[in-house]
CSV table of C-alpha atoms in Angstrom, one decimal:
chain,number,residue,atom,x,y,z
A,1,MET,CA,23.7,-15.6,175.3
A,2,SER,CA,23.6,-12.3,177.2
A,3,LEU,CA,25.2,-9.2,175.8
A,4,SER,CA,26.0,-6.0,177.4
A,5,PRO,CA,24.4,-3.0,175.7
A,6,GLY,CA,26.1,-1.8,172.6
A,7,LYS,CA,28.1,-5.0,172.1
A,8,ARG,CA,27.9,-7.4,169.1
A,9,SER,CA,27.4,-11.1,169.4
A,10,SER,CA,29.9,-13.3,167.6
A,11,THR,CA,27.0,-14.3,165.3
A,12,ALA,CA,26.0,-10.8,164.4
A,13,SER,CA,26.6,-9.8,160.8
A,14,GLU,CA,28.8,-6.8,159.9
A,15,GLY,CA,25.7,-5.1,158.5
A,16,ASP,CA,24.0,-5.0,161.9
A,17,LEU,CA,24.1,-1.5,163.4
A,18,LEU,CA,23.8,-1.1,167.2
A,19,PRO,CA,23.3,2.2,169.0
A,20,PRO,CA,25.8,3.3,171.6
A,21,SER,CA,24.9,2.7,175.2
A,22,PRO,CA,23.8,4.8,177.0
A,23,LEU,CA,22.0,6.7,174.2
A,24,PRO,CA,23.6,10.1,173.8
A,25,THR,CA,20.9,12.7,173.4
A,26,ARG,CA,20.8,16.5,173.1
A,27,ARG,CA,19.3,16.6,176.6
A,28,THR,CA,22.1,14.6,178.2
A,29,ARG,CA,25.0,16.2,176.3
A,30,THR,CA,27.3,18.4,178.4
A,31,LEU,CA,27.8,22.1,177.5
A,32,SER,CA,31.4,21.5,176.6
A,33,THR,CA,30.6,18.7,174.2
A,34,SER,CA,27.8,20.8,172.6
A,35,GLU,CA,30.3,23.6,172.1
A,36,ARG,CA,32.8,21.2,170.5
A,37,ALA,CA,30.1,20.0,168.1
A,38,SER,CA,28.9,23.4,167.1
A,39,GLN,CA,32.4,24.5,166.3
A,40,SER,CA,33.1,21.4,164.0
A,41,THR,CA,32.7,21.7,160.2
A,42,THR,CA,29.5,20.7,158.4
A,43,VAL,CA,29.7,17.3,156.8
A,44,HIS,CA,27.5,15.7,154.2
A,45,GLY,CA,26.2,12.1,154.0
A,46,VAL,CA,23.3,9.7,153.4
A,47,CYS,CA,20.9,8.3,155.9
A,48,VAL,CA,21.4,4.5,156.0
A,49,SER,CA,18.4,3.8,158.3
A,50,PHE,CA,16.1,5.5,160.8
A,51,ASP,CA,13.5,4.0,163.1
A,52,ARG,CA,11.0,6.6,164.3
A,53,GLN,CA,9.6,4.2,167.0
A,54,LYS,CA,13.1,3.7,168.5
A,55,GLY,CA,14.1,7.3,167.9
A,56,HIS,CA,17.4,6.8,166.3
A,57,GLY,CA,19.2,5.8,163.1
A,58,PHE,CA,22.5,5.8,161.3
A,59,ILE,CA,24.2,8.1,158.7
A,60,LYS,CA,27.0,7.2,156.4
A,61,PRO,CA,29.3,10.2,155.8
A,62,ASP,CA,30.3,10.9,152.1
A,63,GLY,CA,33.7,9.5,151.4
A,64,SER,CA,33.5,7.0,154.2
A,65,GLU,CA,34.0,3.4,153.3
A,66,SER,CA,32.7,1.7,156.4
A,67,GLY,CA,32.0,4.2,159.2
A,68,LYS,CA,28.4,5.0,160.1
A,69,LEU,CA,27.4,7.6,162.6
A,70,PHE,CA,24.6,7.3,165.2
A,71,VAL,CA,21.9,9.9,165.0
A,72,HIS,CA,19.3,10.5,167.7
A,73,ILE,CA,15.8,11.9,167.1
A,74,SER,CA,16.6,15.0,169.2
A,75,ASP,CA,19.5,16.0,166.9
A,76,ILE,CA,17.3,16.3,163.7
A,77,GLU,CA,16.6,20.0,163.0
A,78,THR,CA,14.1,19.6,160.2
A,79,PRO,CA,10.3,19.3,160.6
A,80,TYR,CA,10.4,16.0,158.6
A,81,VAL,CA,11.1,12.4,159.5
A,82,LEU,CA,14.4,11.0,158.1
A,83,LEU,CA,14.1,8.3,155.4
A,84,ALA,CA,16.8,5.9,154.3
A,85,GLY,CA,18.5,7.4,151.3
A,86,ASP,CA,18.0,11.0,152.3
A,87,HIS,CA,21.0,13.3,151.7
A,88,VAL,CA,21.8,15.1,154.9
A,89,SER,CA,24.2,17.7,156.3
A,90,PHE,CA,25.4,17.4,159.9
A,91,LYS,CA,28.1,18.1,162.4
A,92,ARG,CA,30.2,15.4,164.2
A,93,CYS,CA,30.0,15.3,168.0
A,94,PRO,CA,32.2,13.0,170.2
A,95,ILE,CA,30.4,10.4,172.2
A,96,PRO,CA,31.4,10.3,175.9
A,97,PRO,CA,33.1,9.0,178.0
A,98,LYS,CA,36.1,8.1,175.8
A,99,MET,CA,35.4,10.7,173.0
A,100,GLU,CA,36.7,8.2,170.4
A,101,GLN,CA,33.5,7.6,168.5
A,102,PHE,CA,31.3,10.3,166.9
A,103,GLN,CA,27.6,10.8,166.4
A,104,ALA,CA,25.8,13.1,163.9
A,105,VAL,CA,24.2,16.3,165.4
A,106,HIS,CA,22.5,19.4,163.9
A,107,VAL,CA,21.2,17.1,161.1
A,108,ARG,CA,19.3,18.7,158.2
A,109,ILE,CA,17.7,17.0,155.2
A,110,SER,CA,18.8,18.5,151.9
A,111,GLU,CA,16.3,20.7,150.2
A,112,GLU,CA,16.3,18.5,147.1
A,113,ASP,CA,15.3,15.4,149.1
A,114,ILE,CA,12.5,17.1,150.9
A,115,GLY,CA,10.7,17.7,147.6
A,116,LYS,CA,11.2,14.2,146.2
A,117,HIS,CA,8.9,12.2,148.5
A,118,ALA,CA,5.7,12.7,150.4
A,119,ARG,CA,7.0,13.5,153.8
A,120,GLU,CA,5.8,12.7,157.3
A,121,ARG,CA,6.2,15.6,159.8
A,122,TRP,CA,7.1,15.2,163.4
A,123,SER,CA,4.0,15.7,165.5
């Protein structure tokens, strides 16, 4: 069964997370979208998953029952790799072209979590 990028198959479980397509990165973001994101309020949440080889992961905002936000490697502003369970602060940025979904940008790991584990640095 062939799927278009970013679509779920009818057999995919609800726990499966798929990145948006095409991948929105800091490099491909327009100036107006970047300005909108920088003006948004800072939100807190927890990293659900992050795959360094793929360069992306997902964050669950605090107080959100089901919504998870996509995060790209280019939007992480700390020198450390994100780990599942990390508490993070971030801003929400609309994903083009419809601007109906959001992704996490300006992502920072909380200072408390940085000291908890041996950390891998970006190299």
